[in-house]
Short mmCIF file of C-alpha atoms (C1' of nucleotides) in Angstrom, two decimals:
data_model
loop_
_atom_site.label_atom_id
_atom_site.label_comp_id
_atom_site.label_asym_id
_atom_site.label_seq_id
_atom_site.Cartn_x
_atom_site.Cartn_y
_atom_site.Cartn_z
CA MET I 27 134.92 44.39 108.14
CA THR I 28 133.33 41.59 110.07
CA THR I 29 130.00 41.57 111.79
CA SER I 30 130.39 42.37 115.43
CA PRO I 31 128.51 42.40 118.70
CA VAL I 32 128.29 46.17 118.53
CA THR I 33 124.65 46.72 119.14
CA SER I 34 123.30 49.32 121.46
CA GLY I 35 121.82 49.07 124.92
CA THR I 36 120.32 46.07 126.61
CA HIS I 37 116.95 47.73 126.37
CA GLN I 38 114.04 47.54 124.03
CA ALA I 39 115.37 50.63 122.24
CA ALA I 40 116.07 50.65 118.53
CA ARG I 41 118.45 47.84 117.74
CA ALA I 42 120.13 47.68 114.39
CA ALA I 43 122.20 45.06 112.63
CA GLY I 44 124.04 41.98 113.69
CA PRO I 45 122.90 38.67 115.04
CA PRO I 46 121.57 38.77 118.59
CA LEU I 47 124.20 38.29 121.25
CA THR I 48 124.53 34.93 122.90
CA GLU I 49 124.19 34.68 126.65
CA ARG I 50 127.94 34.70 127.20
CA GLN I 51 128.30 37.69 124.93
CA GLN I 52 125.74 39.73 126.79
CA GLU I 53 127.51 38.75 129.94
CA ARG I 54 130.86 39.91 128.50
CA ARG I 55 129.35 43.17 127.36
CA ARG I 56 127.90 43.87 130.77
CA ARG I 57 131.18 43.01 132.43
CA ILE I 58 133.03 45.43 130.19
CA LEU I 59 130.59 48.24 130.85
CA ARG I 60 130.72 47.59 134.57
CA THR I 61 134.52 47.68 134.55
CA ALA I 62 134.59 50.85 132.50
CA ALA I 63 132.22 52.58 134.89
CA ALA I 64 134.22 51.41 137.89
CA LEU I 65 137.48 52.68 136.45
CA ALA I 66 135.85 55.95 135.47
CA CYS I 67 134.49 56.41 138.99
CA ARG I 68 137.95 56.55 140.43
CA GLY I 69 139.96 58.61 137.96
CA GLY I 70 137.64 59.85 135.24
CA PHE I 71 138.34 59.77 131.54
CA ASP I 72 142.08 59.22 131.81
CA ALA I 73 141.71 56.31 134.20
CA VAL I 74 139.67 54.36 131.70
CA GLN I 75 142.56 52.70 129.91
CA MET I 76 141.68 50.19 127.30
CA ARG I 77 144.31 47.65 128.33
CA GLU I 78 143.10 47.82 131.89
CA VAL I 79 139.43 47.63 130.96
CA ALA I 80 140.24 44.51 128.97
CA GLU I 81 142.28 42.89 131.69
CA SER I 82 139.89 43.75 134.53
CA SER I 83 136.92 42.43 132.67
CA GLY I 84 138.75 39.26 131.73
CA VAL I 85 138.71 39.79 128.01
CA ALA I 86 141.42 40.17 125.39
CA LEU I 87 142.16 43.64 124.09
CA GLY I 88 141.05 42.63 120.61
CA THR I 89 137.74 41.44 121.98
CA LEU I 90 137.17 44.68 123.81
CA TYR I 91 137.67 46.47 120.51
CA ARG I 92 135.24 44.14 118.82
CA TYR I 93 132.56 45.13 121.29
CA PHE I 94 133.44 48.81 121.42
CA PRO I 95 135.43 50.08 118.49
CA SER I 96 137.00 52.90 120.48
CA LYS I 97 137.33 54.29 123.95
CA ILE I 98 134.80 56.93 123.00
CA HIS I 99 132.29 54.30 121.90
CA LEU I 100 132.82 52.52 125.18
CA LEU I 101 132.18 55.59 127.28
CA VAL I 102 129.21 56.72 125.24
CA ALA I 103 127.72 53.26 125.70
CA THR I 104 128.35 53.63 129.41
CA MET I 105 126.42 56.87 129.42
CA GLN I 106 123.59 55.20 127.53
CA ASP I 107 123.54 52.53 130.17
CA GLN I 108 123.37 55.04 133.00
CA LEU I 109 120.70 57.13 131.33
CA GLU I 110 118.51 54.12 130.79
CA ARG I 111 118.73 53.39 134.47
CA LEU I 112 117.91 56.99 135.30
CA LEU I 113 114.95 57.08 132.96
CA GLU I 114 113.46 54.02 134.63
CA GLN I 115 113.99 55.57 138.01
CA LEU I 116 112.33 58.79 136.94
CA ARG I 117 109.40 56.81 135.61
CA ARG I 118 108.99 55.12 138.95
CA HIS I 119 109.09 58.45 140.78
CA PRO I 120 108.05 61.16 138.35
CA PRO I 121 108.86 64.72 139.37
CA ALA I 122 105.99 66.58 140.97
CA GLY I 123 105.37 70.22 140.12
CA ASP I 124 102.67 72.50 138.96
CA ASP I 125 103.77 73.37 135.48
CA PRO I 126 105.81 71.52 132.87
CA GLY I 127 108.73 73.92 133.18
CA THR I 128 109.17 73.17 136.86
CA ARG I 129 108.88 69.46 136.31
CA VAL I 130 111.42 69.47 133.51
CA THR I 131 113.91 71.47 135.56
CA GLU I 132 113.29 69.13 138.44
CA ALA I 133 113.87 66.02 136.36
CA LEU I 134 117.08 67.35 134.88
CA MET I 135 118.36 68.53 138.22
CA ARG I 136 117.70 65.10 139.60
CA ALA I 137 119.72 63.67 136.74
CA PHE I 138 122.35 66.20 137.61
CA HIS I 139 122.53 65.13 141.20
CA GLY I 140 122.82 61.56 140.06
CA LEU I 141 125.87 62.52 138.05
CA GLN I 142 127.21 64.63 140.88
CA ARG I 143 127.34 61.57 143.09
CA GLU I 144 130.04 60.14 140.83
CA PRO I 145 131.67 63.22 139.38
CA GLN I 146 134.58 61.35 137.85
CA LEU I 147 132.27 58.99 136.03
CA ALA I 148 130.28 61.97 134.84
CA GLU I 149 133.43 63.64 133.61
CA ALA I 150 134.45 60.57 131.65
CA MET I 151 131.07 60.11 130.02
CA VAL I 152 130.42 63.72 129.17
CA ARG I 153 133.85 64.29 127.76
CA ALA I 154 133.47 61.24 125.58
CA LEU I 155 130.07 62.43 124.49
CA SER I 156 131.20 65.83 123.36
CA PHE I 157 134.45 64.59 121.88
CA ALA I 158 132.67 62.00 119.79
CA ASP I 159 133.06 62.43 116.06
CA ARG I 160 130.83 61.28 113.23
CA SER I 161 131.78 57.64 113.63
CA VAL I 162 129.91 57.63 116.92
CA SER I 163 126.95 59.71 115.87
CA ALA I 164 124.49 56.82 115.94
CA GLU I 165 125.32 56.08 119.55
CA VAL I 166 125.36 59.73 120.53
CA ASP I 167 121.99 60.11 118.89
CA GLN I 168 120.68 57.32 121.03
CA VAL I 169 121.87 59.17 124.12
CA CYS I 170 120.09 62.29 122.89
CA ARG I 171 116.91 60.33 122.41
CA LEU I 172 117.12 59.20 126.00
CA THR I 173 117.52 62.78 127.17
CA THR I 174 114.57 63.79 125.06
CA ALA I 175 112.55 61.00 126.61
CA ILE I 176 113.41 62.26 130.06
CA VAL I 177 112.30 65.77 129.18
CA LEU I 178 109.12 64.70 127.42
CA ASP I 179 108.24 62.43 130.32
CA ALA I 180 108.72 65.29 132.72
CA MET I 181 106.48 67.52 130.65
CA GLY I 182 103.86 64.89 131.27
CA GLN I 183 101.53 66.01 128.54
CA ASP I 184 99.01 63.77 126.82
CA ARG I 185 99.00 65.38 123.41
CA PRO I 186 102.11 65.25 121.29
CA PRO I 187 104.14 68.43 121.79
CA SER I 188 103.53 71.43 119.54
CA ALA I 189 106.19 72.78 117.20
CA ARG I 190 106.96 75.50 119.73
CA GLN I 191 107.38 72.97 122.44
CA ARG I 192 109.61 70.78 120.37
CA ALA I 193 111.81 73.78 119.66
CA ALA I 194 111.92 74.55 123.36
CA VAL I 195 112.89 71.00 124.15
CA ARG I 196 115.80 71.24 121.76
CA VAL I 197 117.09 74.35 123.45
CA ILE I 198 116.64 72.78 126.85
CA GLU I 199 118.70 69.84 125.74
CA HIS I 200 121.42 72.07 124.35
CA THR I 201 121.47 73.91 127.62
CA TRP I 202 121.65 70.72 129.60
CA GLN I 203 124.48 69.36 127.52
CA SER I 204 126.55 72.50 127.56
CA ALA I 205 125.86 73.31 131.19
CA LEU I 206 127.13 69.87 132.05
CA VAL I 207 130.36 70.56 130.21
CA THR I 208 130.93 73.89 131.89
CA TRP I 209 130.13 72.45 135.29
CA LEU I 210 132.56 69.58 134.79
CA SER I 211 135.35 71.89 133.76
CA GLY I 212 134.72 73.91 136.89
CA ARG I 213 133.51 76.96 135.05
CA SER I 214 130.05 77.05 136.56
CA SER I 215 128.40 76.03 139.79
CA ILE I 216 125.42 73.83 140.47
CA ALA I 217 123.38 76.92 141.24
CA GLU I 218 124.22 78.36 137.86
CA VAL I 219 123.33 75.11 136.16
CA ARG I 220 119.96 75.12 137.86
CA SER I 221 119.37 78.71 136.95
CA ASP I 222 120.30 78.03 133.33
CA LEU I 223 117.91 75.11 133.15
CA GLU I 224 115.16 77.19 134.67
CA THR I 225 115.76 79.92 132.15
CA ALA I 226 115.61 77.52 129.25
CA ALA I 227 112.54 75.83 130.69
CA ARG I 228 110.72 79.15 130.59
CA LEU I 229 110.51 78.60 126.85
CA LEU I 230 108.10 75.75 127.48
CA THR I 231 105.39 77.76 129.12
CA LEU I 232 105.86 80.60 126.71
CA GLU I 233 102.70 81.37 124.78
CA MET Q 11 158.22 74.42 136.24
CA THR Q 12 159.71 77.32 134.36
CA THR Q 13 158.11 80.53 133.30
CA SER Q 14 156.90 80.32 129.76
CA PRO Q 15 155.58 82.39 126.91
CA VAL Q 16 152.11 81.05 127.54
CA THR Q 17 150.09 84.18 127.62
CA SER Q 18 146.79 84.58 125.90
CA GLY Q 19 145.83 86.35 122.71
CA THR Q 20 147.70 89.06 120.91
CA HIS Q 21 144.94 91.45 121.85
CA GLN Q 22 144.39 93.94 124.56
CA ALA Q 23 142.43 91.30 126.47
CA ALA Q 24 143.33 90.28 130.00
CA ARG Q 25 146.98 89.24 130.09
CA ALA Q 26 148.30 87.44 133.09
CA ALA Q 27 151.79 86.44 134.14
CA GLY Q 28 155.11 86.16 132.43
CA PRO Q 29 157.41 88.73 130.88
CA PRO Q 30 156.17 90.25 127.65
CA LEU Q 31 157.14 88.33 124.54
CA THR Q 32 160.03 89.56 122.45
CA GLU Q 33 159.47 90.33 118.81
CA ARG Q 34 160.83 86.98 117.67
CA GLN Q 35 158.67 85.20 120.20
CA GLN Q 36 155.50 86.87 119.03
CA GLU Q 37 156.54 85.97 115.55
CA ARG Q 38 157.04 82.32 116.57
CA ARG Q 39 153.72 82.24 118.31
CA ARG Q 40 151.92 83.60 115.28
CA ARG Q 41 153.70 81.15 113.02
CA ILE Q 42 152.62 78.26 115.21
CA LEU Q 43 149.02 79.39 115.29
CA ARG Q 44 149.01 79.89 111.55
CA THR Q 45 150.42 76.41 110.97
CA ALA Q 46 147.92 74.85 113.34
CA ALA Q 47 145.03 76.53 111.57
CA ALA Q 48 146.37 75.49 108.18
CA LEU Q 49 146.73 71.87 109.21
CA ALA Q 50 143.31 71.91 110.80
CA CYS Q 51 141.77 73.29 107.63
CA ARG Q 52 142.76 70.24 105.69
CA GLY Q 53 142.07 67.32 108.01
CA GLY Q 54 140.52 68.66 111.19
CA PHE Q 55 141.48 67.71 114.70
CA ASP Q 56 143.39 64.57 113.78
CA ALA Q 57 145.48 66.33 111.17
CA VAL Q 58 146.88 68.74 113.71
CA GLN Q 59 149.81 66.62 114.80
CA MET Q 60 152.20 68.19 117.21
CA ARG Q 61 155.35 66.97 115.47
CA GLU Q 62 154.09 68.35 112.20
CA VAL Q 63 153.00 71.65 113.69
CA ALA Q 64 156.47 72.00 115.15
CA GLU Q 65 158.27 71.09 111.97
CA SER Q 66 156.08 73.17 109.67
CA SER Q 67 156.43 76.23 111.82
CA GLY Q 68 160.18 75.75 112.08
CA VAL Q 69 160.32 75.21 115.78
CA ALA Q 70 161.48 72.35 117.98
CA LEU Q 71 158.86 70.12 119.53
CA GLY Q 72 159.96 71.20 122.99
CA THR Q 73 159.49 74.81 122.05
CA LEU Q 74 156.01 74.18 120.72
CA TYR Q 75 155.16 72.66 124.08
CA ARG Q 76 156.61 75.65 125.85
CA TYR Q 77 154.25 77.92 123.97
CA PHE Q 78 151.22 75.65 124.14
CA PRO Q 79 151.34 73.03 126.85
CA SER Q 80 149.07 70.64 124.98
CA LYS Q 81 147.34 70.12 121.67
CA ILE Q 82 144.13 71.23 123.32
CA HIS Q 83 145.70 74.46 124.50
CA LEU Q 84 146.96 75.05 120.99
CA LEU Q 85 143.58 74.57 119.38
CA VAL Q 86 141.73 76.59 121.99
CA ALA Q 87 144.20 79.41 121.38
CA THR Q 88 143.48 79.06 117.68
CA MET Q 89 139.80 79.46 118.36
CA GLN Q 90 140.51 82.52 120.46
CA ASP Q 91 142.45 83.94 117.58
CA GLN Q 92 139.64 83.33 115.13
CA LEU Q 93 136.98 84.72 117.42
CA GLU Q 94 138.94 87.90 117.97
CA ARG Q 95 139.06 88.36 114.25
CA LEU Q 96 135.35 87.70 113.96
CA LEU Q 97 134.49 90.10 116.75
CA GLU Q 98 136.38 92.88 115.03
CA GLN Q 99 134.65 92.12 111.79
CA LEU Q 100 131.24 92.18 113.46
CA ARG Q 101 132.11 95.50 115.03
CA ARG Q 102 132.92 96.89 111.64
CA HIS Q 103 129.64 95.62 110.19
CA PRO Q 104 127.20 95.20 113.02
CA PRO Q 105 124.11 93.12 112.28
CA ALA Q 106 121.03 95.10 111.38
CA GLY Q 107 117.66 94.04 112.69
CA ASP Q 108 114.70 95.43 114.51
CA ASP Q 109 114.91 93.72 117.84
CA PRO Q 110 117.83 92.39 119.88
CA GLY Q 111 116.75 88.78 119.36
CA THR Q 112 117.01 89.08 115.60
CA ARG Q 113 120.34 90.82 115.78
CA VAL Q 114 121.79 88.21 118.12
CA THR Q 115 120.61 85.37 115.93
CA GLU Q 116 122.03 87.18 112.95
CA ALA Q 117 125.41 87.73 114.55
CA LEU Q 118 125.72 84.13 115.64
CA MET Q 119 124.58 82.84 112.26
CA ARG Q 120 127.21 85.00 110.66
CA ALA Q 121 129.78 83.47 112.99
CA PHE Q 122 128.38 80.14 111.99
CA HIS Q 123 128.83 80.77 108.31
CA GLY Q 124 132.36 81.86 109.01
CA LEU Q 125 133.03 78.50 110.58
CA GLN Q 126 131.18 76.72 107.83
CA ARG Q 127 133.64 78.07 105.32
CA GLU Q 128 136.36 75.99 106.95
CA PRO Q 129 134.44 73.11 108.45
CA GLN Q 130 137.52 71.09 109.29
CA LEU Q 131 139.05 73.97 111.17
CA ALA Q 132 135.78 74.42 113.00
CA GLU Q 133 135.72 70.77 113.89
CA ALA Q 134 139.23 70.91 115.29
CA MET Q 135 138.60 73.99 117.38
CA VAL Q 136 135.21 73.00 118.72
CA ARG Q 137 136.28 69.52 119.62
CA ALA Q 138 139.26 70.89 121.47
CA LEU Q 139 137.03 73.38 123.23
CA SER Q 140 134.61 70.83 124.54
CA PHE Q 141 137.23 68.25 125.33
CA ALA Q 142 139.23 70.71 127.37
CA ASP Q 143 139.60 69.80 131.02
CA ARG Q 144 140.24 72.02 134.04
CA SER Q 145 143.83 72.68 133.08
CA VAL Q 146 142.57 74.73 130.16
CA SER Q 147 139.70 76.43 131.88
CA ALA Q 148 141.31 79.85 131.89
CA GLU Q 149 141.73 79.77 128.13
CA VAL Q 150 138.29 78.33 127.56
CA ASP Q 151 136.87 81.05 129.76
CA GLN Q 152 138.52 83.62 127.56
CA VAL Q 153 136.80 82.10 124.54
CA CYS Q 154 133.49 82.27 126.37
CA ARG Q 155 134.05 85.89 127.14
CA LEU Q 156 134.57 86.54 123.47
CA THR Q 157 131.31 84.82 122.63
CA THR Q 158 129.56 86.84 125.30
CA ALA Q 159 131.04 89.99 123.81
CA ILE Q 160 129.66 89.05 120.42
CA VAL Q 161 126.20 88.50 121.84
CA LEU Q 162 126.20 91.63 123.96
CA ASP Q 163 127.44 93.67 121.03
CA ALA Q 164 124.65 92.32 118.89
CA MET Q 165 122.07 93.20 121.50
CA GLY Q 166 123.32 96.71 121.05
CA GLN Q 167 121.83 98.07 124.20
CA ASP Q 168 123.11 101.09 126.05
CA ARG Q 169 122.21 100.10 129.58
CA PRO Q 170 123.91 97.10 131.15
CA PRO Q 171 121.75 94.01 130.68
CA SER Q 172 119.17 93.07 133.29
CA ALA Q 173 119.39 89.87 135.31
CA ARG Q 174 116.82 88.32 133.00
CA GLN Q 175 118.84 89.27 129.99
CA ARG Q 176 122.05 87.93 131.44
CA ALA Q 177 120.31 84.64 132.11
CA ALA Q 178 119.04 84.60 128.53
CA VAL Q 179 122.52 85.29 127.22
CA ARG Q 180 123.83 82.30 129.12
CA VAL Q 181 121.25 80.02 127.59
CA ILE Q 182 121.95 81.44 124.16
CA GLU Q 183 125.61 80.68 124.62
CA HIS Q 184 124.89 77.16 125.76
CA THR Q 185 122.69 76.70 122.74
CA TRP Q 186 125.34 78.06 120.43
CA GLN Q 187 128.03 75.86 121.86
CA SER Q 188 125.98 72.68 121.83
CA ALA Q 189 124.39 73.35 118.46
CA LEU Q 190 127.87 73.72 117.06
CA VAL Q 191 128.82 70.32 118.40
CA THR Q 192 125.74 68.61 117.02
CA TRP Q 193 126.19 70.28 113.65
CA LEU Q 194 129.84 69.23 113.47
CA SER Q 195 129.00 65.65 114.26
CA GLY Q 196 126.41 65.71 111.51
CA ARG Q 197 123.48 65.34 113.84
CA SER Q 198 121.80 68.57 112.91
CA SER Q 199 121.53 70.84 109.89
CA ILE Q 200 122.23 74.51 109.49
CA ALA Q 201 118.52 75.15 109.40
CA GLU Q 202 118.11 73.44 112.72
CA VAL Q 203 120.95 75.41 114.20
CA ARG Q 204 119.34 78.63 113.07
CA SER Q 205 116.02 77.59 114.45
CA ASP Q 206 117.58 76.64 117.77
CA LEU Q 207 119.31 79.99 118.02
CA GLU Q 208 116.08 81.78 117.20
CA THR Q 209 114.27 79.84 119.87
CA ALA Q 210 116.87 80.66 122.47
CA ALA Q 211 116.94 84.29 121.38
CA ARG Q 212 113.25 84.54 122.13
CA LEU Q 213 114.25 84.57 125.78
CA LEU Q 214 115.76 87.99 125.24
CA THR Q 215 112.61 89.77 124.28
CA LEU Q 216 110.60 87.91 126.86
CA GLU Q 217 108.85 90.17 129.34
"C1'" DG C 19 182.83 92.30 125.79
"C1'" DG C 20 181.99 88.38 129.33
"C1'" DG C 21 179.00 85.74 132.06
"C1'" DT C 22 174.75 83.70 133.10
"C1'" DA C 23 170.03 82.41 133.15
"C1'" DA C 24 166.37 81.57 130.24
"C1'" DA C 25 164.87 79.93 125.63
"C1'" DG C 26 165.54 77.05 121.82
"C1'" DT C 27 167.17 72.55 119.34
"C1'" DA C 28 167.54 67.68 118.18
"C1'" DG C 29 166.38 63.50 119.19
"C1'" DA C 30 165.38 59.66 122.20
"C1'" DA C 31 162.13 57.74 125.32
"C1'" DC C 32 157.62 56.94 127.32
"C1'" DA C 33 152.46 56.27 127.47
"C1'" DG C 34 148.22 54.85 126.06
"C1'" DG C 35 144.83 54.21 122.06
"C1'" DT C 36 144.52 51.26 118.12
"C1'" DT C 37 145.79 47.56 114.78
"C1'" DT C 38 147.52 43.22 113.46
"C1'" DC C 39 148.44 38.38 113.48
"C1'" DA C 40 148.89 33.54 114.45
"C1'" DG C 41 146.81 30.32 117.01
"C1'" DT C 42 142.74 28.42 119.87
"C1'" DA C 43 137.96 28.00 121.35
"C1'" DT C 44 133.09 28.25 120.41
"C1'" DC C 45 128.89 27.98 117.89
"C1'" DG C 46 125.50 26.69 114.53
"C1'" DA C 47 124.38 23.89 110.77
"C1'" DA C 48 124.72 19.56 108.17
"C1'" DT Y 20 129.54 14.28 115.64
"C1'" DT Y 21 131.98 16.84 112.59
"C1'" DC Y 22 132.98 20.86 109.80
"C1'" DG Y 23 133.38 25.60 108.59
"C1'" DA Y 24 132.81 30.12 110.07
"C1'" DT Y 25 133.11 33.28 113.48
"C1'" DA Y 26 134.68 34.83 118.00
"C1'" DC Y 27 138.30 35.05 121.38
"C1'" DT Y 28 143.19 35.10 123.12
"C1'" DG Y 29 147.93 36.75 123.79
"C1'" DA Y 30 151.33 39.37 122.35
"C1'" DA Y 31 153.70 42.33 119.46
"C1'" DA Y 32 153.72 46.39 116.65
"C1'" DC Y 33 152.33 51.07 115.38
"C1'" DC Y 34 151.00 55.90 115.93
"C1'" DT Y 35 150.85 60.17 118.09
"C1'" DG Y 36 150.68 63.14 122.32
"C1'" DT Y 37 153.85 64.19 125.88
"C1'" DT Y 38 158.18 64.25 128.57
"C1'" DC Y 39 163.09 64.18 129.14
"C1'" DT Y 40 168.05 65.05 128.30
"C1'" DA Y 41 172.20 66.97 126.68
"C1'" DC Y 42 173.62 70.59 124.10
"C1'" DT Y 43 173.54 75.37 121.73
"C1'" DT Y 44 171.83 80.02 121.20
"C1'" DT Y 45 169.92 84.24 122.77
"C1'" DA Y 46 168.81 88.03 125.77
"C1'" DC Y 47 170.20 90.75 129.33
"C1'" DC Y 48 172.99 92.76 133.00
"C1'" DC Y 49 177.52 94.26 134.72
#
DNA sequence: GGGTAAAGTAGAACAGGTTTCAGTATCGAA
DNA sequence: TTCGATACTGAAACCTGTTCTACTTTACCC
């Protein structure tokens, strides 16, 4: 066990152990993530091959594994990266809508369309996310926190959410996650995804 | 491409192509599924190794692949097998409860405790299920139908469900599926799973 | 029973994720 | 500037899912 540059996103989010990355290291990390996303875009999960990621980002295989201890870690980090971007974007242009339910559905559907634009990338990230085992749970958790942030933002409520609302948010997130999986495996349509999100969002305005 | 003994469950459920299996073939199939489940029980997804499944069930590797074209197919079939058993059991002892929501939560929690008894097996099956790509969608769909059957049974309603109810059932299933994943990766507790199911089930009695 | 097509067997070969190792480059502190 | 620790490189090796091949057995039809 050596210390390693495995820290999470480039953002202000919770950072854990390890010395801060040097400039060159951050650069390497970004390059790797960019390559992974590019490979995923054309070919999905299977096209992200560790040897090729390493080569294309000009890094030795061992180094790649020092940054991301598995292919799953790599793809989950990629998802984190994308979600952070999305969250920023949503903050710049928050969804309009009369009630929280509508806004939440809107925000998630916008996220959905973002993913739809690069379906192969989405496939790669989501499969990694749901295949992840305990060794990745910290990173997956981070992704969940980002989703929660998106939903809470969309609710756009001053007060902290009530217990009921927090419960509703959990179910909305479950629905989002699972709907994504079924959509990617071709078992449900965009329309169904929207309808499912709307149904779950009804829990927000309940009582 | 040759025809193959890849048909679905041993049940009366929708069967598709291929000649019916001979006695010995059914026997082989059962043996394979039994072995897979046994290996999964002690060691989870990773412990189900195709060479070992083949050897332990006294079948050549090529034959194993003729029956189940991938490890994912094998584990999804295992899940199907288990769910069929569970459904029968639930039909023998249907959940009691005043309203549909309670009964549905109860049924799913009972399923949950069933899985909890063999957590490694659960891990193997659920990971396979959510990692499955399009090539397995028929089999995954069958699993979903079984889950739906469990929920509809638990609702115990004479009339066919309304559009609202069908929408609620979908969200409940999403919640179930995703809650399972988060529980298996240690990111949520049984109590949280129950609470999530209860929240989703509230959609049933809504309006 | 004899012939044949499909199913099964044993084992090698291939592919891609992961690990390992010996050597080289880089970085931070003295 | 130099030293020691850590990071990086290149390449081979390892493991397991999957495919392939040559051969044998089985099921079925005449």
